[in-house]
Short mmCIF file of C-alpha atoms and ligand atoms in Angstrom, two decimals:
data_model
loop_
_atom_site.label_atom_id
_atom_site.label_comp_id
_atom_site.label_asym_id
_atom_site.label_seq_id
_atom_site.Cartn_x
_atom_site.Cartn_y
_atom_site.Cartn_z
CA MET A 1 12.99 -2.16 -24.42
CA ASP A 2 9.41 -0.97 -24.69
CA ILE A 3 9.20 1.64 -21.95
CA THR A 4 5.42 1.56 -21.74
CA GLU A 5 5.44 -2.16 -20.91
CA LEU A 6 7.22 -1.47 -17.63
CA THR A 7 5.59 -1.21 -14.24
CA VAL A 8 6.23 1.89 -12.16
CA HIS A 9 8.68 0.09 -9.89
CA GLU A 10 10.57 -1.07 -12.97
CA LEU A 11 10.62 2.49 -14.30
CA GLN A 12 12.00 3.68 -10.97
CA GLU A 13 14.74 1.04 -11.14
CA LYS A 14 15.76 2.20 -14.60
CA LEU A 15 15.70 5.84 -13.60
CA LYS A 16 17.90 5.06 -10.63
CA ASN A 17 20.39 3.18 -12.78
CA LYS A 18 20.33 6.01 -15.30
CA GLU A 19 19.15 3.65 -18.04
CA LEU A 20 16.24 6.02 -18.67
CA THR A 21 15.40 9.69 -18.28
CA ILE A 22 12.02 11.07 -17.35
CA THR A 23 11.87 12.82 -20.71
CA GLU A 24 12.22 9.48 -22.47
CA ILE A 25 9.44 8.05 -20.33
CA THR A 26 6.99 10.87 -21.05
CA LYS A 27 7.78 10.75 -24.76
CA ALA A 28 7.27 7.01 -24.90
CA TYR A 29 3.85 7.39 -23.31
CA ILE A 30 2.87 10.21 -25.64
CA ASP A 31 3.81 8.05 -28.63
CA ARG A 32 1.82 5.19 -27.20
CA ILE A 33 -1.24 7.39 -26.66
CA ASN A 34 -0.93 8.68 -30.22
CA GLU A 35 -0.81 5.11 -31.46
CA LYS A 36 -3.54 3.47 -29.37
CA GLU A 37 -6.06 6.08 -28.31
CA LYS A 38 -7.89 5.93 -31.63
CA ASP A 39 -8.63 2.25 -30.97
CA VAL A 40 -9.32 2.42 -27.25
CA ASP A 41 -10.91 5.87 -26.63
CA ALA A 42 -9.85 5.93 -23.00
CA PHE A 43 -9.33 9.68 -22.57
CA VAL A 44 -11.73 12.58 -22.24
CA THR A 45 -8.88 15.09 -22.05
CA ILE A 46 -5.34 14.36 -23.26
CA LEU A 47 -2.60 16.49 -21.72
CA THR A 48 0.38 15.49 -23.85
CA GLU A 49 1.54 19.06 -24.58
CA GLU A 50 1.28 20.04 -20.94
CA ALA A 51 2.99 16.83 -19.88
CA LEU A 52 5.94 17.49 -22.18
CA GLU A 53 6.29 21.03 -20.90
CA GLU A 54 6.15 19.85 -17.30
CA THR A 55 8.66 17.11 -17.97
CA LYS A 56 11.09 19.62 -19.44
CA ASN A 57 10.96 21.72 -16.28
CA LEU A 58 11.15 18.68 -14.09
CA GLN A 59 14.08 17.21 -16.00
CA LYS A 60 16.11 20.34 -15.27
CA LYS A 61 15.29 20.16 -11.59
CA VAL A 62 16.10 16.46 -11.43
CA ASP A 63 19.37 17.00 -13.32
CA ASN A 64 20.57 19.67 -10.93
CA GLY A 65 19.48 17.71 -7.89
CA GLU A 66 16.63 20.01 -6.81
CA ILE A 67 14.17 17.10 -6.86
CA THR A 68 15.10 13.65 -5.65
CA GLY A 69 11.72 12.01 -5.02
CA ASN A 70 11.04 8.47 -6.20
CA PHE A 71 8.07 9.41 -8.28
CA ALA A 72 9.27 12.58 -10.01
CA GLY A 73 8.43 12.33 -13.69
CA ILE A 74 6.34 9.16 -13.48
CA PRO A 75 3.20 9.62 -15.60
CA ILE A 76 -0.33 8.90 -14.38
CA GLY A 77 -3.90 9.09 -15.68
CA ILE A 78 -6.81 10.42 -13.63
CA LYS A 79 -10.47 9.44 -13.74
CA ASP A 80 -12.52 12.40 -14.88
CA ASN A 81 -14.51 12.76 -11.66
CA ILE A 82 -11.44 13.80 -9.65
CA CYS A 83 -11.04 17.57 -9.58
CA THR A 84 -7.92 18.88 -11.28
CA LYS A 85 -7.23 22.59 -10.97
CA GLY A 86 -7.22 24.39 -14.30
CA ILE A 87 -8.06 21.21 -16.22
CA LYS A 88 -11.56 20.09 -17.19
CA THR A 89 -13.34 17.67 -14.87
CA THR A 90 -16.38 16.50 -16.80
CA CYS A 91 -17.56 13.32 -15.05
CA SER A 92 -18.18 12.29 -18.68
CA SER A 93 -21.39 14.33 -18.54
CA LYS A 94 -22.84 17.05 -20.69
CA MET A 95 -23.72 18.67 -17.37
CA LEU A 96 -20.03 19.33 -16.68
CA GLU A 97 -18.75 19.39 -20.25
CA ASN A 98 -16.94 22.67 -19.75
CA PHE A 99 -16.33 22.58 -16.01
CA VAL A 100 -12.83 23.61 -14.99
CA SER A 101 -12.27 23.06 -11.32
CA PRO A 102 -10.79 26.00 -9.41
CA TYR A 103 -9.14 23.64 -6.95
CA ASN A 104 -7.43 20.28 -6.73
CA ALA A 105 -8.80 17.17 -5.07
CA THR A 106 -6.65 16.20 -2.10
CA VAL A 107 -5.36 13.16 -4.00
CA MET A 108 -4.24 15.50 -6.79
CA GLU A 109 -2.35 17.65 -4.30
CA LYS A 110 -0.58 14.49 -3.18
CA ILE A 111 0.10 13.38 -6.77
CA ASN A 112 1.46 16.83 -7.59
CA SER A 113 3.63 17.05 -4.52
CA GLU A 114 5.32 13.82 -5.66
CA ASN A 115 5.86 15.48 -9.06
CA LEU A 116 3.98 12.87 -11.04
CA ILE A 117 3.01 13.87 -14.57
CA ASN A 118 -0.69 13.91 -15.38
CA LEU A 119 -1.18 12.55 -18.91
CA GLY A 120 -4.89 13.18 -18.95
CA LYS A 121 -8.41 12.66 -17.67
CA LEU A 122 -9.95 9.28 -18.26
CA ASN A 123 -13.36 8.32 -19.55
CA MET A 124 -16.05 6.88 -17.27
CA ASP A 125 -19.74 6.21 -17.05
CA GLU A 126 -21.53 9.51 -16.51
CA PHE A 127 -21.13 10.51 -12.85
CA ALA A 128 -19.67 7.02 -12.22
CA MET A 129 -23.06 5.37 -12.72
CA GLY A 130 -22.67 2.23 -14.74
CA GLY A 131 -20.58 -0.84 -15.28
CA SER A 132 -19.34 -0.60 -18.87
CA THR A 133 -18.33 3.03 -19.62
CA GLU A 134 -21.04 3.00 -22.29
CA TYR A 135 -22.92 5.68 -20.34
CA SER A 136 -20.27 8.30 -21.02
CA TYR A 137 -21.67 11.38 -22.78
CA PHE A 138 -18.54 11.59 -24.94
CA LYS A 139 -17.48 8.18 -26.15
CA LYS A 140 -17.43 4.48 -25.54
CA THR A 141 -14.11 3.14 -24.34
CA LYS A 142 -13.08 -0.21 -25.83
CA ASN A 143 -11.46 -3.13 -24.07
CA PRO A 144 -7.84 -3.50 -25.27
CA TRP A 145 -8.15 -7.31 -25.13
CA ASN A 146 -11.00 -7.19 -27.63
CA LEU A 147 -12.15 -3.91 -29.09
CA LYS A 148 -15.73 -5.17 -29.46
CA LYS A 149 -16.01 -5.60 -25.71
CA VAL A 150 -16.58 -3.11 -22.91
CA PRO A 151 -13.73 -2.30 -20.52
CA GLY A 152 -16.12 -2.45 -17.56
CA GLY A 153 -17.07 0.58 -15.53
CA SER A 154 -17.42 3.05 -14.30
CA SER A 155 -13.61 3.54 -14.28
CA GLY A 156 -13.37 1.91 -17.71
CA GLY A 157 -11.12 4.62 -19.15
CA SER A 158 -8.65 4.17 -16.28
CA ALA A 159 -8.53 0.37 -16.57
CA ALA A 160 -8.33 0.37 -20.37
CA ALA A 161 -5.59 3.03 -20.41
CA VAL A 162 -3.47 0.97 -17.99
CA ALA A 163 -4.12 -2.27 -19.91
CA ALA A 164 -3.21 -0.54 -23.19
CA ASN A 165 0.02 0.87 -21.68
CA MET A 166 -1.15 4.42 -22.36
CA VAL A 167 -0.48 5.27 -18.70
CA PRO A 168 1.62 3.22 -16.26
CA TRP A 169 -1.06 3.57 -13.61
CA ALA A 170 -4.25 5.49 -12.92
CA LEU A 171 -6.66 6.68 -10.29
CA GLY A 172 -10.24 5.49 -10.30
CA SER A 173 -13.19 5.68 -7.94
CA ASP A 174 -15.28 2.85 -6.58
CA THR A 175 -18.82 3.22 -5.24
CA GLY A 176 -20.04 -0.31 -5.94
CA GLY A 177 -17.22 -1.92 -7.87
CA SER A 178 -16.09 0.72 -10.34
CA ILE A 179 -12.39 0.10 -9.78
CA ARG A 180 -12.42 -3.66 -9.31
CA GLN A 181 -14.84 -4.70 -12.06
CA PRO A 182 -13.09 -2.77 -14.87
CA ALA A 183 -9.71 -3.95 -13.52
CA SER A 184 -11.05 -7.48 -13.79
CA PHE A 185 -12.39 -6.94 -17.33
CA CYS A 186 -9.10 -5.39 -18.50
CA GLY A 187 -6.67 -7.79 -16.79
CA VAL A 188 -5.10 -5.25 -14.44
CA VAL A 189 -4.95 -4.73 -10.68
CA GLY A 190 -7.57 -2.57 -8.92
CA LEU A 191 -7.83 -1.66 -5.26
CA LYS A 192 -10.74 -0.08 -3.44
CA PRO A 193 -9.35 1.07 -0.10
CA THR A 194 -11.21 1.02 3.21
CA TYR A 195 -13.79 3.80 3.44
CA GLY A 196 -11.98 6.71 5.08
CA LEU A 197 -8.42 5.76 4.12
CA VAL A 198 -8.22 8.03 1.08
CA SER A 199 -9.65 11.54 1.12
CA ARG A 200 -12.76 12.09 -0.98
CA TYR A 201 -12.25 15.84 -1.00
CA GLY A 202 -12.53 16.91 -4.62
CA LEU A 203 -14.04 13.66 -5.84
CA VAL A 204 -17.34 14.62 -7.46
CA ALA A 205 -19.80 12.83 -5.20
CA PHE A 206 -22.01 10.01 -6.44
CA ALA A 207 -22.97 8.23 -3.20
CA SER A 208 -20.91 9.76 -0.42
CA SER A 209 -21.21 6.92 2.08
CA LEU A 210 -19.90 4.43 -0.50
CA ASP A 211 -17.45 6.39 -2.70
CA GLN A 212 -13.74 5.82 -2.38
CA ILE A 213 -10.78 6.73 -4.61
CA GLY A 214 -8.31 3.96 -5.38
CA SER A 215 -5.63 2.68 -7.70
CA ILE A 216 -5.56 0.82 -11.00
CA THR A 217 -2.12 -0.55 -11.79
CA LYS A 218 -0.21 -3.22 -13.72
CA ASP A 219 0.81 -5.15 -10.66
CA VAL A 220 0.35 -5.40 -6.92
CA ARG A 221 3.60 -3.66 -5.99
CA ASP A 222 2.58 -0.60 -8.00
CA CYS A 223 -0.81 -0.77 -6.34
CA ALA A 224 0.80 -0.61 -2.90
CA MET A 225 3.01 2.28 -3.99
CA LEU A 226 0.12 4.32 -5.36
CA LEU A 227 -1.77 3.69 -2.12
CA ASN A 228 1.26 5.02 -0.24
CA ILE A 229 0.88 8.28 -2.17
CA ILE A 230 -2.87 8.79 -1.88
CA ALA A 231 -3.73 7.40 1.58
CA GLY A 232 -3.83 9.56 4.67
CA TYR A 233 -5.88 11.76 6.92
CA ASP A 234 -7.41 14.91 5.47
CA GLU A 235 -9.15 17.48 7.60
CA LYS A 236 -11.15 18.55 4.54
CA ASP A 237 -12.97 15.19 4.52
CA THR A 238 -14.95 14.57 7.69
CA THR A 239 -15.09 10.83 6.98
CA SER A 240 -11.32 10.64 6.66
CA GLU A 241 -9.71 8.43 9.28
CA ASP A 242 -6.74 9.68 11.28
CA MET A 243 -4.36 6.76 10.99
CA PRO A 244 -0.59 6.45 11.23
CA LYS A 245 1.08 6.46 7.80
CA LYS A 246 2.15 3.05 6.53
CA ASP A 247 4.41 1.77 3.81
CA TYR A 248 2.15 -0.68 2.00
CA THR A 249 5.03 -2.25 0.07
CA GLU A 250 6.46 -3.70 3.27
CA CYS A 251 3.66 -6.25 3.51
CA LEU A 252 4.45 -7.92 0.18
CA LYS A 253 5.92 -11.11 1.61
CA ASN A 254 5.03 -13.69 -1.04
CA ASP A 255 3.89 -16.02 1.72
CA VAL A 256 0.40 -17.04 2.82
CA LYS A 257 1.27 -19.95 5.11
CA GLY A 258 -1.21 -20.32 7.93
CA LEU A 259 -3.45 -17.58 6.59
CA LYS A 260 -7.16 -18.26 6.81
CA ILE A 261 -9.12 -17.63 3.63
CA GLY A 262 -12.91 -17.76 3.73
CA VAL A 263 -14.83 -18.60 0.57
CA PRO A 264 -18.49 -17.54 0.71
CA LYS A 265 -20.54 -20.08 -1.20
CA GLU A 266 -23.12 -17.48 -2.27
CA PHE A 267 -20.48 -15.96 -4.57
CA PHE A 268 -20.06 -19.23 -6.43
CA GLY A 269 -23.71 -19.98 -7.02
CA GLU A 270 -26.36 -19.00 -9.49
CA GLY A 271 -25.51 -16.22 -11.92
CA ILE A 272 -21.78 -16.81 -11.77
CA ASN A 273 -20.36 -18.05 -15.04
CA GLU A 274 -19.02 -21.64 -14.97
CA GLU A 275 -15.67 -20.70 -16.42
CA VAL A 276 -15.19 -18.04 -13.76
CA LYS A 277 -16.00 -20.59 -11.06
CA THR A 278 -13.63 -23.22 -12.43
CA ARG A 279 -10.84 -20.69 -12.76
CA LEU A 280 -11.27 -19.56 -9.15
CA GLU A 281 -11.51 -23.11 -7.85
CA LYS A 282 -8.07 -23.70 -9.35
CA ILE A 283 -6.78 -20.59 -7.60
CA ILE A 284 -8.21 -21.80 -4.30
CA GLU A 285 -6.31 -25.09 -4.79
CA GLU A 286 -3.14 -23.08 -5.41
CA TYR A 287 -3.59 -21.19 -2.16
CA LYS A 288 -4.04 -24.51 -0.36
CA ASN A 289 -0.82 -25.77 -1.87
CA MET A 290 0.88 -22.64 -0.65
CA GLY A 291 -0.14 -23.45 2.91
CA ALA A 292 -3.20 -21.25 3.37
CA GLU A 293 -6.22 -22.66 5.16
CA ILE A 294 -9.34 -22.47 3.05
CA GLU A 295 -12.84 -22.78 4.40
CA GLU A 296 -16.20 -22.44 2.71
CA PHE A 297 -18.78 -20.47 4.66
CA SER A 298 -22.10 -18.76 4.15
CA LEU A 299 -22.46 -15.01 3.75
CA ASP A 300 -26.17 -15.31 3.53
CA ILE A 301 -26.96 -11.61 3.65
CA ALA A 302 -25.04 -11.09 0.40
CA GLN A 303 -28.17 -11.94 -1.58
CA TYR A 304 -29.71 -8.66 -0.41
CA ALA A 305 -26.62 -6.55 -1.06
CA LEU A 306 -27.43 -5.58 -4.63
CA ALA A 307 -30.92 -4.28 -3.82
CA THR A 308 -29.59 -2.50 -0.74
CA TYR A 309 -26.81 -0.93 -2.76
CA TYR A 310 -29.07 0.41 -5.48
CA ILE A 311 -31.45 1.95 -2.97
CA ILE A 312 -28.74 3.65 -0.92
CA ALA A 313 -26.61 4.68 -3.91
CA CYS A 314 -29.57 6.17 -5.79
CA ALA A 315 -30.88 7.94 -2.69
CA GLU A 316 -27.54 9.61 -2.09
CA ALA A 317 -27.09 10.34 -5.80
CA SER A 318 -30.44 12.08 -6.02
CA SER A 319 -29.37 14.36 -3.19
CA ASN A 320 -25.78 14.93 -4.39
CA LEU A 321 -26.86 15.71 -7.93
CA GLY A 322 -29.37 18.30 -6.75
CA ARG A 323 -26.66 20.94 -7.02
CA PHE A 324 -26.57 20.63 -10.81
CA ASP A 325 -29.42 22.99 -11.55
CA GLY A 326 -28.01 25.26 -14.24
CA ILE A 327 -27.55 28.06 -11.72
CA ARG A 328 -25.15 27.00 -9.02
CA TYR A 329 -23.47 24.28 -11.03
CA GLY A 330 -23.49 22.78 -14.46
CA TYR A 331 -24.99 23.15 -17.88
CA ARG A 332 -27.67 25.81 -18.39
CA THR A 333 -30.28 25.47 -21.10
CA PRO A 334 -30.03 28.33 -23.61
CA GLU A 335 -33.77 29.00 -23.73
CA PHE A 336 -36.22 29.33 -20.85
CA THR A 337 -39.02 31.60 -19.82
CA ASN A 338 -39.15 31.11 -16.06
CA LEU A 339 -37.19 29.63 -13.18
CA LYS A 340 -38.96 26.31 -13.14
CA GLU A 341 -38.37 25.85 -16.82
CA LEU A 342 -34.71 26.74 -16.36
CA TYR A 343 -34.29 23.95 -13.80
CA LYS A 344 -36.29 21.47 -15.75
CA LYS A 345 -34.69 22.01 -19.12
CA SER A 346 -31.14 22.30 -17.77
CA ARG A 347 -31.42 19.02 -15.89
CA SER A 348 -33.33 17.23 -18.65
CA GLU A 349 -30.81 18.24 -21.28
CA GLY A 350 -27.69 18.00 -19.10
CA PHE A 351 -28.10 14.52 -17.62
CA GLY A 352 -28.08 11.24 -19.53
CA GLU A 353 -30.63 8.43 -19.26
CA GLU A 354 -28.91 6.36 -16.58
CA VAL A 355 -28.30 9.33 -14.31
CA LYS A 356 -31.94 10.37 -14.62
CA ARG A 357 -33.03 6.85 -13.83
CA ARG A 358 -30.99 6.96 -10.61
CA ILE A 359 -32.27 10.39 -9.61
CA ILE A 360 -35.86 9.28 -10.10
CA LEU A 361 -35.31 6.03 -8.20
CA GLY A 362 -33.47 7.84 -5.42
CA THR A 363 -36.10 10.54 -5.07
CA TYR A 364 -38.76 7.84 -4.93
CA VAL A 365 -37.13 5.82 -2.13
CA LEU A 366 -36.60 9.00 -0.11
CA SER A 367 -40.14 10.29 -0.56
CA SER A 368 -42.16 10.38 2.65
CA GLY A 369 -44.55 7.62 1.58
CA TYR A 370 -41.80 5.12 0.74
CA TYR A 371 -38.94 6.12 3.01
CA ASP A 372 -39.63 3.47 5.64
CA ALA A 373 -40.33 0.72 3.14
CA TYR A 374 -37.18 1.24 1.08
CA TYR A 375 -34.56 3.64 2.35
CA LYS A 376 -34.86 2.86 6.04
CA LYS A 377 -35.02 -0.85 5.37
CA ALA A 378 -31.95 -0.64 3.15
CA GLN A 379 -30.06 1.10 5.95
CA GLN A 380 -31.09 -1.67 8.34
CA VAL A 381 -29.91 -4.33 5.91
CA ARG A 382 -26.68 -2.37 5.56
CA THR A 383 -26.04 -2.90 9.26
CA LEU A 384 -26.71 -6.60 8.87
CA VAL A 385 -24.25 -6.81 5.98
CA MET A 386 -21.61 -5.09 8.12
CA ASN A 387 -22.29 -7.44 11.01
CA GLU A 388 -22.00 -10.54 8.86
CA PHE A 389 -18.68 -9.38 7.50
CA SER A 390 -17.44 -8.58 11.02
CA LYS A 391 -18.39 -12.06 12.09
CA ALA A 392 -16.60 -13.57 9.10
CA PHE A 393 -13.45 -11.61 9.89
CA GLU A 394 -13.35 -13.09 13.38
CA LYS A 395 -12.56 -16.35 11.58
CA TYR A 396 -10.82 -15.39 8.37
CA ASP A 397 -8.01 -13.06 7.35
CA VAL A 398 -9.39 -12.58 3.86
CA ILE A 399 -12.48 -13.46 1.89
CA LEU A 400 -12.04 -14.72 -1.66
CA THR A 401 -14.66 -14.29 -4.41
CA PRO A 402 -14.84 -13.66 -8.14
CA THR A 403 -14.63 -9.94 -8.96
CA ALA A 404 -17.37 -10.16 -11.56
CA PRO A 405 -19.81 -12.89 -12.53
CA THR A 406 -18.47 -12.98 -16.11
CA GLY A 407 -15.63 -11.71 -18.24
CA ALA A 408 -16.08 -8.52 -20.27
CA PHE A 409 -19.27 -8.52 -22.33
CA ASP A 410 -19.91 -7.09 -25.78
CA ILE A 411 -20.48 -3.40 -26.37
CA GLY A 412 -24.24 -2.93 -26.63
CA GLU A 413 -25.05 -6.23 -24.92
CA LYS A 414 -26.43 -4.74 -21.70
CA SER A 415 -26.62 -1.01 -22.28
CA ASN A 416 -30.36 -1.10 -22.89
CA ASN A 417 -31.10 -3.36 -19.97
CA PRO A 418 -30.31 -1.61 -16.70
CA LEU A 419 -31.14 -4.62 -14.54
CA GLU A 420 -28.70 -6.82 -16.46
CA MET A 421 -26.09 -4.13 -16.09
CA TYR A 422 -26.71 -3.88 -12.32
CA LEU A 423 -26.18 -7.63 -11.99
CA ALA A 424 -22.57 -7.19 -13.15
CA ASP A 425 -21.95 -5.63 -9.69
CA ILE A 426 -23.22 -8.60 -7.73
CA CYS A 427 -19.78 -9.55 -6.35
CA THR A 428 -18.51 -6.07 -5.54
CA VAL A 429 -21.27 -3.96 -3.97
CA SER A 430 -21.37 -5.59 -0.52
CA VAL A 431 -17.77 -4.46 0.03
CA ASN A 432 -18.78 -0.79 -0.33
CA ILE A 433 -21.85 -1.29 1.81
CA ALA A 434 -19.59 -2.55 4.59
CA GLY A 435 -16.82 0.02 3.91
CA LEU A 436 -14.18 -2.69 3.50
CA PRO A 437 -11.04 -2.80 1.36
CA ALA A 438 -10.89 -5.17 -1.62
CA ILE A 439 -8.51 -5.85 -4.46
CA SER A 440 -8.99 -7.47 -7.85
CA ILE A 441 -6.17 -9.19 -9.69
CA PRO A 442 -6.24 -11.10 -12.98
CA VAL A 443 -6.04 -14.87 -12.57
CA GLY A 444 -6.40 -16.16 -16.12
CA LEU A 445 -8.32 -15.87 -19.36
CA ASN A 446 -11.68 -17.34 -20.29
CA SER A 447 -12.40 -19.21 -23.53
CA GLU A 448 -13.07 -15.89 -25.28
CA GLY A 449 -9.56 -14.80 -24.37
CA MET A 450 -10.83 -12.23 -21.86
CA PRO A 451 -9.32 -11.78 -18.38
CA VAL A 452 -10.94 -13.28 -15.29
CA GLY A 453 -10.52 -11.47 -11.98
CA MET A 454 -10.29 -12.63 -8.38
CA GLN A 455 -11.46 -10.39 -5.57
CA LEU A 456 -9.87 -10.48 -2.11
CA ILE A 457 -11.78 -8.68 0.62
CA GLY A 458 -10.10 -7.62 3.85
CA ASN A 459 -11.21 -6.37 7.21
CA ARG A 460 -11.27 -2.60 7.74
CA PHE A 461 -7.80 -1.07 7.24
CA LYS A 462 -6.28 -4.46 6.52
CA GLU A 463 -5.07 -3.42 3.08
CA GLU A 464 -1.73 -5.04 3.89
CA THR A 465 -3.26 -8.47 4.24
CA ILE A 466 -5.11 -8.43 0.93
CA LEU A 467 -2.14 -6.87 -0.86
CA ASN A 468 0.11 -9.68 0.34
CA VAL A 469 -2.36 -12.43 -0.52
CA ALA A 470 -2.83 -10.89 -3.98
CA TYR A 471 0.91 -10.45 -4.44
CA THR A 472 1.59 -14.07 -3.56
CA MET A 473 -0.78 -15.33 -6.24
CA GLU A 474 0.51 -12.81 -8.76
CA GLN A 475 4.06 -14.11 -8.27
CA LYS A 476 2.83 -17.64 -8.83
CA LEU A 477 0.64 -16.97 -11.89
CA LYS A 478 2.81 -14.45 -13.73
CA PHE A 479 -0.25 -13.32 -15.67
CA ARG A 480 1.42 -10.21 -17.12
CA GLU A 481 4.35 -12.18 -18.46
CA LYS A 482 2.06 -14.74 -20.07
CA TYR A 483 -0.75 -12.73 -21.60
CA LYS A 484 -1.04 -9.43 -23.41
CA PRO A 485 -3.99 -7.57 -24.89
CA GLU A 486 -4.15 -7.83 -28.65
CA PHE A 487 -6.28 -4.83 -29.67
CA LYS A 488 -8.20 -6.93 -32.15
N1 LIG B 501 -21.71 -0.20 -11.46
C1 LIG B 501 -22.12 0.32 -10.19
C2 LIG B 501 -23.17 1.37 -10.39
O1 LIG B 501 -23.53 1.57 -11.48
C3 LIG B 501 -20.95 0.82 -9.44
C4 LIG B 501 -20.55 2.18 -9.84
C5 LIG B 501 -19.37 2.70 -9.10
O2 LIG B 501 -18.73 1.97 -8.34
N2 LIG B 501 -19.11 3.98 -9.25
O3 LIG B 501 -23.63 1.98 -9.49
#
């Protein structure tokens, strides 16, 4: 048995039956990281020593019955923009290269209280800005399915590490698609929860009205389980929603009979690769055969979503990143003669190209002369996007689209063309604008042998519906059993 092939629920089964110990699990993952990390480059910080030490202590407690939790000793990887006490949180930026957070993000408190083992911090586009993980200050993560291709982004390290079996599951963050798009590129499952379901406390902010932490896993059941751990009200996050706790695994019914699925035609038009379309059309047929009702409709406003997203996201980023000035936070230039120079040099040297581009764009759209023309208009369009989704959800239980317009592209193919890179988010950004939950699952491979993802969008706090619809297709397709990354 290859331990690292197993899902978390399979690991739990084996732990329960005493076929495995948590020490064996941790060791298997450490071996796997030692074997594959040189090819994949998914980690910014590897915590194998610490993980072993922790496992030793935990094993004792488990053996003498002090700890009985379901998740004790299960490893996890964490995107490097989620604050981890005593461990570096770099956001893959020179600005935070040596930043050690003095506190834990709320999700980390939850992970720790379940006694999960943190195997390390995962690579990302700098400050989560990007769609390929090429904008990391440290390294470029490779796609395990083809090492010449990007893993997607910005949570590319998280998705690649899960796909490469270097962690059984991982946390990512999603502002405009950064969980779903890399999940789609790497053939794994990614969920962006409803805005407000998971606390953002301790997530280094990119665009606060869009950011949300979520899960990247091998299958839908694991996805539901990880959501069980991280979801919930947090008084430290004022946008956190006070909702009754749910068990998200209870909704996995493997049945979509009578469910209404809306298919917005704008997501199958220009710019979407033919192979992706054909693949999804087959999936839609499958859902019909399973007894779901499918209807095509128009989500006309979607054509403005990308522009709206980049205005709002950059505006908020320019404000959020103001704190990195070399005094209060972040890298400080070694040489300066006055205060202004200190600011200027610290920020010029500490931030990468893409981050600077966003700060400049954001500052521009917020400037008094252009505020009404861009920022205010974008906020108005945001309301229209929300309204159109609300209207759609009066008719449909879920909305089905591709996750990304193409499969994973080559390293270097888009990194010098920001507009091209932004277009990779065309299917995902409207979900963040409207604050909705959405999941991506793999539904096949394209002719290059790269995974193709399907996105299912739900109404606010209807994670259960999309999880079940995703689960039902997963059971039918058996993608994981059929296909494996080849690291070639
Ligand atoms: N790729 C998008 C961007 O660059 C989304 C990023 C994200 O979701 N963090 O903004």
